[in-house]
XYZ file of C-alpha atoms in Angstrom:
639
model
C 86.346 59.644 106.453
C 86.616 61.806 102.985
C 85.671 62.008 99.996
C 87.038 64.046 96.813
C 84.777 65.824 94.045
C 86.895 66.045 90.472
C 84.860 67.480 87.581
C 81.538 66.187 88.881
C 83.117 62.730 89.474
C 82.971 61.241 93.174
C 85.778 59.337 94.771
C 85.716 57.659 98.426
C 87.437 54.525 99.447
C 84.618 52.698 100.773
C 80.813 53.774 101.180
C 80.325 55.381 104.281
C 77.667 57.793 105.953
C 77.492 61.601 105.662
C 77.782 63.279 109.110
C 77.094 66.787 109.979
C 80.708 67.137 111.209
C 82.572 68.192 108.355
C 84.916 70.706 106.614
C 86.071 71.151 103.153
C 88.088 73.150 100.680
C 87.918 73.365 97.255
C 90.300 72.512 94.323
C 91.144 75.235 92.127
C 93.036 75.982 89.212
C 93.655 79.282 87.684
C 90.736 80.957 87.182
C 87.839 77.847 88.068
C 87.343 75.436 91.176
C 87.687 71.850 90.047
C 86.488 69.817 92.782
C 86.232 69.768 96.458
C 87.400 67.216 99.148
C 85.640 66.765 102.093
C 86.740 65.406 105.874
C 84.048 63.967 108.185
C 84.289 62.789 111.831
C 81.877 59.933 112.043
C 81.153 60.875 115.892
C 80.824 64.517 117.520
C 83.520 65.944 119.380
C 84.223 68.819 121.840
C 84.313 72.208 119.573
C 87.756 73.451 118.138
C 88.755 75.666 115.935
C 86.068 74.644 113.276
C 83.261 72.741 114.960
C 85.003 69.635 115.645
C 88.332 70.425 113.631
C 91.579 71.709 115.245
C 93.461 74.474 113.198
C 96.212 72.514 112.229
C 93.388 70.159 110.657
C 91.726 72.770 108.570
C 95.770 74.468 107.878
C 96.574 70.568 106.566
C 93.061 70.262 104.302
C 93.763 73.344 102.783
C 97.107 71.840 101.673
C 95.976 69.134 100.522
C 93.609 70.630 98.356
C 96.402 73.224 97.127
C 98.309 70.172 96.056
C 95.615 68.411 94.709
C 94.655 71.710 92.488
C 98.626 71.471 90.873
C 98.576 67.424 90.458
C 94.925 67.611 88.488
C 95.863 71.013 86.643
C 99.471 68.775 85.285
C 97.020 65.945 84.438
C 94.898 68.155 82.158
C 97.753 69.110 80.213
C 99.596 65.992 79.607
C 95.754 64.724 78.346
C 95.995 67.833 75.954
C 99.501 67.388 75.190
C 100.516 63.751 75.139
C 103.642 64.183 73.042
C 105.166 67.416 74.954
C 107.121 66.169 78.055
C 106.497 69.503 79.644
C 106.709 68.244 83.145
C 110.023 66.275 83.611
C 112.217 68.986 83.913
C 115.405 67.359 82.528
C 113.480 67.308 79.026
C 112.080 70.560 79.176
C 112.879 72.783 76.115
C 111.714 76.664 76.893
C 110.470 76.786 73.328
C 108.496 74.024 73.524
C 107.067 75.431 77.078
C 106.119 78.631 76.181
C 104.231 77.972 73.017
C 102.225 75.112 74.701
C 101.424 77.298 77.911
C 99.625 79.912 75.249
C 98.338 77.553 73.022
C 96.468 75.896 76.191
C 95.260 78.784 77.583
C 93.991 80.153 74.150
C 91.926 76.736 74.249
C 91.113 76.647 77.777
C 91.308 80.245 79.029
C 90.983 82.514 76.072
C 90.173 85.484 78.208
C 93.511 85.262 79.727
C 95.397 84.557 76.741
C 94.159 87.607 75.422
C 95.407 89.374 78.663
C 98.698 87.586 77.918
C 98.852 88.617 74.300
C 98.255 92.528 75.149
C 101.315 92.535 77.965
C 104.160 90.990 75.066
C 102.396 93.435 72.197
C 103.286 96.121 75.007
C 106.499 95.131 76.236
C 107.776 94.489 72.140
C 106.410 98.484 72.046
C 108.496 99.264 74.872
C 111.673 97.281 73.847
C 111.279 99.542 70.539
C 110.803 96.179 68.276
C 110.518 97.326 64.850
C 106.848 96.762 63.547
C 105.374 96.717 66.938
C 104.313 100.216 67.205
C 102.346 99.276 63.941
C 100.876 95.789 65.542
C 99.870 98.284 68.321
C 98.076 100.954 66.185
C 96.496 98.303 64.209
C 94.439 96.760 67.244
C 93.719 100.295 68.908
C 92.941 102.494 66.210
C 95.133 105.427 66.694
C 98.480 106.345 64.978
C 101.160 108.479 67.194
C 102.973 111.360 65.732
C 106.102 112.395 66.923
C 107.355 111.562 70.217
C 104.202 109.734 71.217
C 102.013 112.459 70.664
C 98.640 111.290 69.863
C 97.427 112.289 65.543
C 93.742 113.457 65.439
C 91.077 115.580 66.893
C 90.913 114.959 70.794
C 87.213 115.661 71.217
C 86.264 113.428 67.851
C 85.024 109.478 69.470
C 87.683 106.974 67.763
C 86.474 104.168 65.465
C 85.433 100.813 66.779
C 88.615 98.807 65.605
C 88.057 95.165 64.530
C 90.538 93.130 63.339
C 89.612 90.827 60.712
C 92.036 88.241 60.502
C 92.681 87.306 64.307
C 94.914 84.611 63.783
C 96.998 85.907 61.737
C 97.594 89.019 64.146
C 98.483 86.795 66.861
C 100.772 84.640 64.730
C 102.806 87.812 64.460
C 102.878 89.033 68.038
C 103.945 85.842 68.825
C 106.294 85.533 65.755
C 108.228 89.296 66.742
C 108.353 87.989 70.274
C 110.322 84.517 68.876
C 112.765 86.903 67.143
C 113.533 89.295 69.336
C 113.986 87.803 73.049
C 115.947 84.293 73.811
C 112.833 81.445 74.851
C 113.962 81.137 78.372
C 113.271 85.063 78.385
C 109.747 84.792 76.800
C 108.934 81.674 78.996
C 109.418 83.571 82.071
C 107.683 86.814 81.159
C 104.464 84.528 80.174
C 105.332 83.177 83.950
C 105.071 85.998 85.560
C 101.885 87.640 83.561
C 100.135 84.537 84.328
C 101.240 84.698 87.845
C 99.995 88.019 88.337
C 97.026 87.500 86.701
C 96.119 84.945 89.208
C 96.101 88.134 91.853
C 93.173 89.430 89.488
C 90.249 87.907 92.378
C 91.984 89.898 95.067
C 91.958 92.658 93.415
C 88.216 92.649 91.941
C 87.434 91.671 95.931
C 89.215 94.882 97.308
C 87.706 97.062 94.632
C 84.155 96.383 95.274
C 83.041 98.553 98.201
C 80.077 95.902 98.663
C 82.449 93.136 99.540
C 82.550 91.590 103.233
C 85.719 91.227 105.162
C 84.499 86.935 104.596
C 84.451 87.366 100.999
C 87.613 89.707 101.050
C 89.713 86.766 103.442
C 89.009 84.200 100.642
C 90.038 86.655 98.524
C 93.347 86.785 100.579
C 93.484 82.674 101.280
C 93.301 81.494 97.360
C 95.350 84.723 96.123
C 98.239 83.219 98.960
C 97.881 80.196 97.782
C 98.007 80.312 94.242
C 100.798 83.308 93.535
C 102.382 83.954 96.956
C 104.664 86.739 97.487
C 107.731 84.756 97.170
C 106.962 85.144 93.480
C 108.180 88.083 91.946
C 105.158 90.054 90.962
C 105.439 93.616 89.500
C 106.091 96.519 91.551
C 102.920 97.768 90.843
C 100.500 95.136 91.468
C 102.312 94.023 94.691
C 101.988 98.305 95.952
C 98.362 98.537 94.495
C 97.120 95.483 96.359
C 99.237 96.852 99.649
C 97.499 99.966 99.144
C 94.041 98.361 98.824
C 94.469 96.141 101.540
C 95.592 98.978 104.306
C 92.768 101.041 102.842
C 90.017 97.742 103.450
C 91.521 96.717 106.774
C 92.697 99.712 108.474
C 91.959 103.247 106.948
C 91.495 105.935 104.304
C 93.817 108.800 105.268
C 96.553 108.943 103.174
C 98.995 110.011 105.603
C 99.061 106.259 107.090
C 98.993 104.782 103.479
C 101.628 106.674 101.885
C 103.840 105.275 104.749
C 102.703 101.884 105.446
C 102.824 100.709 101.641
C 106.391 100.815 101.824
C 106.897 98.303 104.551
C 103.817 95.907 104.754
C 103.836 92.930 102.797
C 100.869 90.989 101.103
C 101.380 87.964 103.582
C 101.425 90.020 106.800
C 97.507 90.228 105.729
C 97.193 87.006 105.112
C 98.244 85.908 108.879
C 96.154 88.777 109.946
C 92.930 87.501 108.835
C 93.450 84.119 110.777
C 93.099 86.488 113.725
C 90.038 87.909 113.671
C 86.854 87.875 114.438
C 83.909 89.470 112.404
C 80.370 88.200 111.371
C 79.584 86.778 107.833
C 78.419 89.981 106.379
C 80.773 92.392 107.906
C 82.443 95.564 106.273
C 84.449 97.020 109.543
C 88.338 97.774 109.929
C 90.402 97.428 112.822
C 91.165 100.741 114.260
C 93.401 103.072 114.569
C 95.385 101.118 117.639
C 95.259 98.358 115.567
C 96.432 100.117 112.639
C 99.473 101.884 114.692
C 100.828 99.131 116.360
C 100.285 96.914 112.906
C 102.340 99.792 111.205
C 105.009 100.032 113.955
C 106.007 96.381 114.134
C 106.303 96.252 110.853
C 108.623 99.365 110.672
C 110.942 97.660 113.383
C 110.934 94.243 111.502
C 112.140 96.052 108.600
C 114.663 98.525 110.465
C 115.701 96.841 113.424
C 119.379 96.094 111.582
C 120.164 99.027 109.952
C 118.881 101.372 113.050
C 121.677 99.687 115.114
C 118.577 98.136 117.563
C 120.107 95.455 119.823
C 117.406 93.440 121.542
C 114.876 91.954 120.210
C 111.053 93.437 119.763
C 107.853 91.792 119.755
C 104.700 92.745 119.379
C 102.163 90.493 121.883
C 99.807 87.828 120.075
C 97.306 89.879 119.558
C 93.369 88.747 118.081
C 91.303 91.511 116.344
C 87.176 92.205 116.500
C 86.304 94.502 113.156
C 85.100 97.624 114.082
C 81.249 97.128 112.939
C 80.987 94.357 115.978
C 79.615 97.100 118.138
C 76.876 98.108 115.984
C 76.150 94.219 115.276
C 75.924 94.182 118.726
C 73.585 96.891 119.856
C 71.178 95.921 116.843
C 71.168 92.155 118.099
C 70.103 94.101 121.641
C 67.943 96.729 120.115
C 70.759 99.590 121.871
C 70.418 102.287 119.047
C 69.186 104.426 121.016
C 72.578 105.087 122.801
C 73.929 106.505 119.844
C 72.222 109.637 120.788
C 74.388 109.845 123.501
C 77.048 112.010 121.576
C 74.425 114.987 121.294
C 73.822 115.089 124.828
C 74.882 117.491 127.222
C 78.153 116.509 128.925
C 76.501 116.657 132.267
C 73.839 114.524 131.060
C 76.629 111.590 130.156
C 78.039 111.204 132.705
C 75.267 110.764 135.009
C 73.374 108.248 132.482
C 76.781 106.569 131.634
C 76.835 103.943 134.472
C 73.893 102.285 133.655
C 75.233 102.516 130.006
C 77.484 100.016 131.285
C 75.144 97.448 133.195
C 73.118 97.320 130.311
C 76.104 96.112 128.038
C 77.173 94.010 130.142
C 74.064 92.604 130.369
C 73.385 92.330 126.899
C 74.069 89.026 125.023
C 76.299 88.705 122.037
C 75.386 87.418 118.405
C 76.263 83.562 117.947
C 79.096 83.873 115.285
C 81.030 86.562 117.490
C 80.918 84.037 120.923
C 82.082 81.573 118.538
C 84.864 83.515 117.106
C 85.912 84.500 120.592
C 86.074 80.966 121.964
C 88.498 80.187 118.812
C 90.597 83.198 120.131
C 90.736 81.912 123.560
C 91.905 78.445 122.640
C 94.709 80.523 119.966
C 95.744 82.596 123.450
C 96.017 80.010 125.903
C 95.979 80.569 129.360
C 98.051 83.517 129.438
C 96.352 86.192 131.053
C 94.365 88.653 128.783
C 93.924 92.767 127.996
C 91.519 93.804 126.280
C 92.009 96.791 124.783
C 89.838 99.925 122.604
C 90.731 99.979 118.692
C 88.385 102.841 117.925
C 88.273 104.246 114.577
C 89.526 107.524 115.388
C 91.695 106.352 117.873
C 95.779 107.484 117.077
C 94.755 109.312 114.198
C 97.291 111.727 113.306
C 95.920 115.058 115.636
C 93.917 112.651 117.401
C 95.419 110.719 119.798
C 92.287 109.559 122.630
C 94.736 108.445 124.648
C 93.147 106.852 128.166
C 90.081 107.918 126.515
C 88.416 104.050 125.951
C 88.884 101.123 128.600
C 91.521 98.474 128.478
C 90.353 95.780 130.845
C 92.619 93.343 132.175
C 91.636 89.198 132.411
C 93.445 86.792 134.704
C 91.966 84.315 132.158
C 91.729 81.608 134.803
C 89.053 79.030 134.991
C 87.150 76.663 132.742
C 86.610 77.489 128.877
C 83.104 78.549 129.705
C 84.202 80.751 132.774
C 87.417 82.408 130.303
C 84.863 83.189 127.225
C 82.138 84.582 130.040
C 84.954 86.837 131.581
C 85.982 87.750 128.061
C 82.452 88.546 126.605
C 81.571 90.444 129.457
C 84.838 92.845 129.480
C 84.542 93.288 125.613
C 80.555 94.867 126.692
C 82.347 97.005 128.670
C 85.053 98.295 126.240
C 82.134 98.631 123.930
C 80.148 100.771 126.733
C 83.068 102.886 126.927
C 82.174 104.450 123.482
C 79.724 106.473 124.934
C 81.624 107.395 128.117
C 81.836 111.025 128.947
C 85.882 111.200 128.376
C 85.689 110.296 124.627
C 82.722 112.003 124.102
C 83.922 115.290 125.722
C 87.464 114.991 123.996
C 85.620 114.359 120.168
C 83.375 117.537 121.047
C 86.629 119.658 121.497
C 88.336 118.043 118.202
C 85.086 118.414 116.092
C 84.667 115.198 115.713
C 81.268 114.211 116.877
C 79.674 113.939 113.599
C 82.124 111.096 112.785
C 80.962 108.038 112.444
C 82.046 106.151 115.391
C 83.102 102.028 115.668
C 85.146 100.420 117.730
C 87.190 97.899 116.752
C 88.763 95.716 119.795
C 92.107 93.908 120.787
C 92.463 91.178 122.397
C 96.363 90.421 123.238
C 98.325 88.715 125.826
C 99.637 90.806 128.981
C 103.396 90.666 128.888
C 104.808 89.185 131.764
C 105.931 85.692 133.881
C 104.183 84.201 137.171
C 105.829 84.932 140.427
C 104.545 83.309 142.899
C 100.273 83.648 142.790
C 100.818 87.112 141.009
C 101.635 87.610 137.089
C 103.404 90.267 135.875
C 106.294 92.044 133.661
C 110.059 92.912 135.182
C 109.075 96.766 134.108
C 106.762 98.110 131.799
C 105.930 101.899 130.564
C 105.026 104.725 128.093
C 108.458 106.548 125.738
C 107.395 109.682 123.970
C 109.939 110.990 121.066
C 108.961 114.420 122.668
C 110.079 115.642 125.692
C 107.679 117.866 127.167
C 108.933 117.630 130.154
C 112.476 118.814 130.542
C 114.129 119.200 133.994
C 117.712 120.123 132.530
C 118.615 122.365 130.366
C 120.646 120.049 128.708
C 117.724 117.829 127.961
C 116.187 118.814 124.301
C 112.765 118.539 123.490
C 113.918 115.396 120.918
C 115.411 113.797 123.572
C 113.009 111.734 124.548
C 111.141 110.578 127.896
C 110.704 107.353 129.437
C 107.959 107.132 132.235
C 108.761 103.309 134.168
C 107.272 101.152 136.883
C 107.811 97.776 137.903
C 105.130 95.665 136.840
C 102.278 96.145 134.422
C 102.489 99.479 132.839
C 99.276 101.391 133.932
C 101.047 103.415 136.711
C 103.132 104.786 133.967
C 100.403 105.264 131.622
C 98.004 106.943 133.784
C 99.142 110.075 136.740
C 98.779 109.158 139.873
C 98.608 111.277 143.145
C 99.707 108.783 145.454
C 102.749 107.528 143.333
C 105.392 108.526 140.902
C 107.312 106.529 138.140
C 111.118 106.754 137.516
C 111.801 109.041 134.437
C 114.422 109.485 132.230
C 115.901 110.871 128.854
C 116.455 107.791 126.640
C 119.192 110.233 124.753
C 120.560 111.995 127.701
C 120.610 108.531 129.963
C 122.651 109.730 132.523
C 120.573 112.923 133.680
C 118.663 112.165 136.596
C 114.981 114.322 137.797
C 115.910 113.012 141.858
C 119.822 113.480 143.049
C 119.888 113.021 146.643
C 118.945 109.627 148.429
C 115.932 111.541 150.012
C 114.422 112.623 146.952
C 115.113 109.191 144.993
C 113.057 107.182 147.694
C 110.691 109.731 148.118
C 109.623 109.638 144.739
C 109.771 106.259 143.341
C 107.350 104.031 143.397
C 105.987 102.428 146.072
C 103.202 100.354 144.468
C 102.704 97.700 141.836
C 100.113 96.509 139.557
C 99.709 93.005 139.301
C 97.216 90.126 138.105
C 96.802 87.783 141.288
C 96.233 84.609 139.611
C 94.507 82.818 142.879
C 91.522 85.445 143.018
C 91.308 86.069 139.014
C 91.798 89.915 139.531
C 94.233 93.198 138.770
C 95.302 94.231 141.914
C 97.516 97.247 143.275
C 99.812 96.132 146.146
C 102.501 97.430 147.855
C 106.177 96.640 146.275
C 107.642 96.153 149.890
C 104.507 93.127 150.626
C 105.248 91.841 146.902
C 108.840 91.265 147.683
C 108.199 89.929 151.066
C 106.119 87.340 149.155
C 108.568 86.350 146.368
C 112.129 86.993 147.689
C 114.302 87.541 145.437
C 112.049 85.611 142.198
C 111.166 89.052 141.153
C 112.246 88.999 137.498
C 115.569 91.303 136.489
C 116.010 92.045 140.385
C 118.939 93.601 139.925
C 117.887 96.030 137.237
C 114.808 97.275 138.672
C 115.928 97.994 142.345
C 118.685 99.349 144.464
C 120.086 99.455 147.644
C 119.257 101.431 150.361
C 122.779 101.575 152.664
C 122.675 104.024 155.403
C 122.911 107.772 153.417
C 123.913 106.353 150.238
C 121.750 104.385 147.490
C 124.020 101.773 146.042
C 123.471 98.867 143.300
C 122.264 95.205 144.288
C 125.988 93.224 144.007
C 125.245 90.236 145.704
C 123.279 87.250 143.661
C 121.378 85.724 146.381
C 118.081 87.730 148.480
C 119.263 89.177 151.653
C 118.138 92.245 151.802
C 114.869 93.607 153.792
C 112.422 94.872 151.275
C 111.972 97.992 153.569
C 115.742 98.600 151.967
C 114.999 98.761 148.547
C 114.345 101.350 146.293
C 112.595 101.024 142.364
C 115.114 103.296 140.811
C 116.023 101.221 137.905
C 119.429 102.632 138.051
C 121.373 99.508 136.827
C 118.746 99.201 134.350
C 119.801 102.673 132.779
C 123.468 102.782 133.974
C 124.816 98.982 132.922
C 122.351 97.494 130.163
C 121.554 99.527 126.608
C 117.997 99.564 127.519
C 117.656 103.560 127.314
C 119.831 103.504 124.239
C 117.726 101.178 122.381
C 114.291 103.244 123.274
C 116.047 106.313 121.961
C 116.575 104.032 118.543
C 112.633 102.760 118.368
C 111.816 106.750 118.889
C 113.636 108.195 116.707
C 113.682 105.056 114.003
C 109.422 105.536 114.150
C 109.455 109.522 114.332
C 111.739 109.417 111.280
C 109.666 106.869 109.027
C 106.219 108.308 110.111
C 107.187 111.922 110.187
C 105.587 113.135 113.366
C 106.297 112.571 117.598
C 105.499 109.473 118.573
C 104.154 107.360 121.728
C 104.801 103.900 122.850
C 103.962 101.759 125.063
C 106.396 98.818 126.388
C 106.819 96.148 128.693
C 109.614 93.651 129.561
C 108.944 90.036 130.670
């Protein structure tokens, strides 16, 4: 059932009963909400995305109330101006249009009209209109000399300026305007003034330090809705609410924001805030993983073309928990006491830092964040899950923490209760890791345990396809733009390095002693660490890491048992392994699976040798170093 609320007036189509299973939006015009319609289910059903609603329910209200807000907002002013067709396009005169857009919103809005007024005094001052310059001194009080220069004595207050007869001084503002530009010209300069004035809410919302990230995403929501990007705004408001937003949602160091404000847009925030998860009166960011790969993508989006990039990159669906959930967390559990951990004696954390851990994961979670996490879980699917550190300080610039925080894989198997219980209880756990002697240890060499510490969490899909029980990618791995590890002399430090495994990427990320990855020189693709057969098998891998979908866990198993398991369904077969034949190492030719797995080797030689795989890393790394100005890491995976 619904009902509408117009200027106190309320509309339904037949009397029906209130229930407590509702959701609403409000109608809004410029600057003032209107109304509100309302949507009730007359019964309770299963939770969605907003107690009983769906998404694409709440997505569809909001709509409709958008549209609502234009058709009652046209209705006002064809009440106010009956004989001024000013909404049937074909009769439209500009002269007509602009006049009665500023002669409504000096009745209606006269705090905006004002605003309006100022911006054409300015831009007649700018366009050198004669008299202006005089219209200009007469409202501010202070005559320019020569070239601008300012006539008077700097340290004397000025003189309140009133002007006496207002009317008439708008009459002539509006009067140069008429004479100097053509009426389609004026009409869309008032357009776009009134347009960007609309942006005014966001603004106020980012520049008040006291505002939540709630207040700030209805901020976002209306400002979308009512002067999206699409319109051209100026240059300067569109990089001064970029600016502001990166500074609210990710961070203050103006190394990240100098870059970043050239290639976010104002929308890519407003899909962000549809995937998070924060409480009511929060005031966290999202970290500095967050912030990097949120930076990143958007560099590639933007670059991908003219970098010469070839395949196509995506970043995983990814849901974000604002930094301040940990401390929300440990004051719902009465845990401040661990943040005294820091000042402890290395020694002393890691011997306490185990039952750090139980008691997280014991701990219970505030109501608003288990709901927010159960309206991730139905975004995600059942795809399996990683859940992954987004620490304040985590890839600063001089600070990487790298393997210094947990990322916890999920099979995300199960009923919805059994997923969210698995998902709370691994998010404890990433939050336990805070306080783990690693991080703590690594902040105490960088001089950075006085910081003020959050962690801010990710929650993204693992990259991969089902083969058989297990679930996993064709290859994944770490690229560094530095080479560090050069075993040529014709391999340069800005060559690159690619560490590679089959599977998920954590026996690339982290060194093992009981197996090796392949690497290679994205920019010198043909130079190989292993020559001979012996060395080649002797130091490629020999194990993968896998989710096995049947017992819900991340497993290490042997390649040779995985392949005796799937045959040949392993995905990009050909790319990832080779032949063993006798003394030589050859590539896969035929299409079907007849080969023993004991006579295979991981080498990912066709991979490197027939696809542009390395070519195209060597483009990310050097398109990313370039536009951030320092070496970068990244991590990849193929599905």
């Amino acid at each position: 059932e619904c009902k509408l609320i117009y200027r106190g007036q309320t509309f339904r189509l037949h009397p029906f009963p209130e229930t407590p299973w509702v959701i609403s939006e409000k109608i809004q015009t410029i600057e003032e909400d209107i109304g509100e319609v309302f949507v009730f289910y007359e019964q309770e059903f299963p939770y969605e995305f907003k107690g009983a609603f769906t998404q694409k329910e709440v997505n569809f209200l909001r709509s409709v109330a958008e549209r609502l807000g234009v058709y009652f907002n046209q209705l006002e002013l064809k009440k106010a101006f009956p004989s001024v067709k000013i909404f049937e396009r074909q009769e439209v005169h500009a002269k007509e249009s602009w006049r009665v857009i500023l002669d409504l919103l000096r009745k209606t809005e006269p705090h905006l009209f004002h605003r309006i007024l100022r911006k054409l005094l300015h831009q007649l001052v700018w366009d050198n209109v004669k008299g202006a310059q005089k219209l200009l001194e007469l409202s501010s009080g202070q005559q320019q000399g020569l070239g601008g220069r300012k006539v008077g004595d700097e340290n004397k207050p000025l003189r309140k300026k009133i002007i006496n007869d207002y009317d008439e001084y708008i009459e002539a503002i509006l009067g140069m305007a008429n004479e100097s530009y053509d009426d389609e010209e004026i009409l869309a300069k008032v357009q776009k003034w009134v347009k960007e004035d609309r942006s005014s809410g966001l603004i106020k919302a980012l520049e008040n330090q006291e505002t939540s990230l709630t207040e700030i995403s209805d901020a976002i929501r209306k400002y979308y809705h009512i002067a999206p990007e699409k319109f051209e705004l100026s240059p300067s408001v569109v990089k001064g609410l970029r600016v502001s937003l990166l500074r609210r949602f990710f961070t203050d160091q103006m190394e990240y924001i100098n870059i970043a404000k050239e290639y976010v847009k104002i929308t890519d925030f407003y899909r962000l805030i549809d995937k998070m998860v924060f409480s009511h009166s929060s005031h966290g960011k999202l970290g500095g993983k967050s912030a990097g790969l949120f930076l990143a993508k958007n560099i590639l989006e933007r670059s991908q073309e003219t970098a010469g990039i070839t395949f196509n990159i995506k970043s995983p669906k990814t849901w974000y928990i604002a930094s301040d959930g940990v401390l929300n967390f440990m004051h719902f559990n009465d845990l401040e006491d661990v943040l005294e951990q820091k000042y402890k004696s290395i020694e002393e954390v890691r011997l306490e830092y185990p039952q750090i851990i139980q008691v997280f994961k014991n701990s219970d979670f505030p109501p608003d964040m288990i709901k927010g996490l159960a309206m991730a879980l139905d975004d995600l699917g059942d795809k399996p899950l990683i859940v992954r550190s987004s620490s304040l300080m985590e890839d600063q610039i001089g600070a990487a923490f790298s393997g210094k925080y947990k990322s916890l894989f999920l099979a995300n198997r199960g009923s919805k209760e059994e997923r969210l219980s698995a998902l709370l209880d691994a998010v404890a756990e990433v939050y336990a890791s805070t306080f783990g002697p690693d991080p703590i240890e690594y902040r105490s060499e960088k001089g950075l345990l006085d910081f003020h510490e959050e962690m801010g969490i990710m929650i993204q899909e693992v990259v991969g396809t089902q083969v058989g029980k297990y679930y996993l990618p064709a290859f994944a791995g770490v690229a560094f733009s530095n080479n560090e590890f050069r075993w040529s002399p014709r391999i340069k430090r800005e060559d690159g390095l690619v560490r590679i495994v089959p599977g998920l990427g954590t026996r690339a990320v982290d060194r093992l002693g009981d197996d090796y990855p392949i690497l290679a020189a994205p920019a010198q693709p043909s130079l190989r660490v292993n020559i001979t057969p012996e060395e080649i098998i002797r130091y490629s891998p020999r194990y993968v890491d896998v989710i096995n979908l049947e017992t819900n866990q991340f497993e290490t198993i042997e390649i040779e048992k995985l392949l005796k398991e799937t045959g040949g369904r392993f995905p990009q077969f050909k790319n990832v392994f080779s032949e063993i034949s006798g003394t030589m190492i050859r590539p896969i030719m035929n299409v079907g699976f007849n080969i023993e797995p004991k006579n295979l080797v991981a080498n990912f030689e066709t991979l490197f040798r027939q696809t542009d795989f390395l070519e195209n890393v060597d483009l990310i790394l050097k398109t990313l170093e370039e536009k951030l100005s320092t070496p970068v890491d990244i991590e990849f995976a193929c599905d």
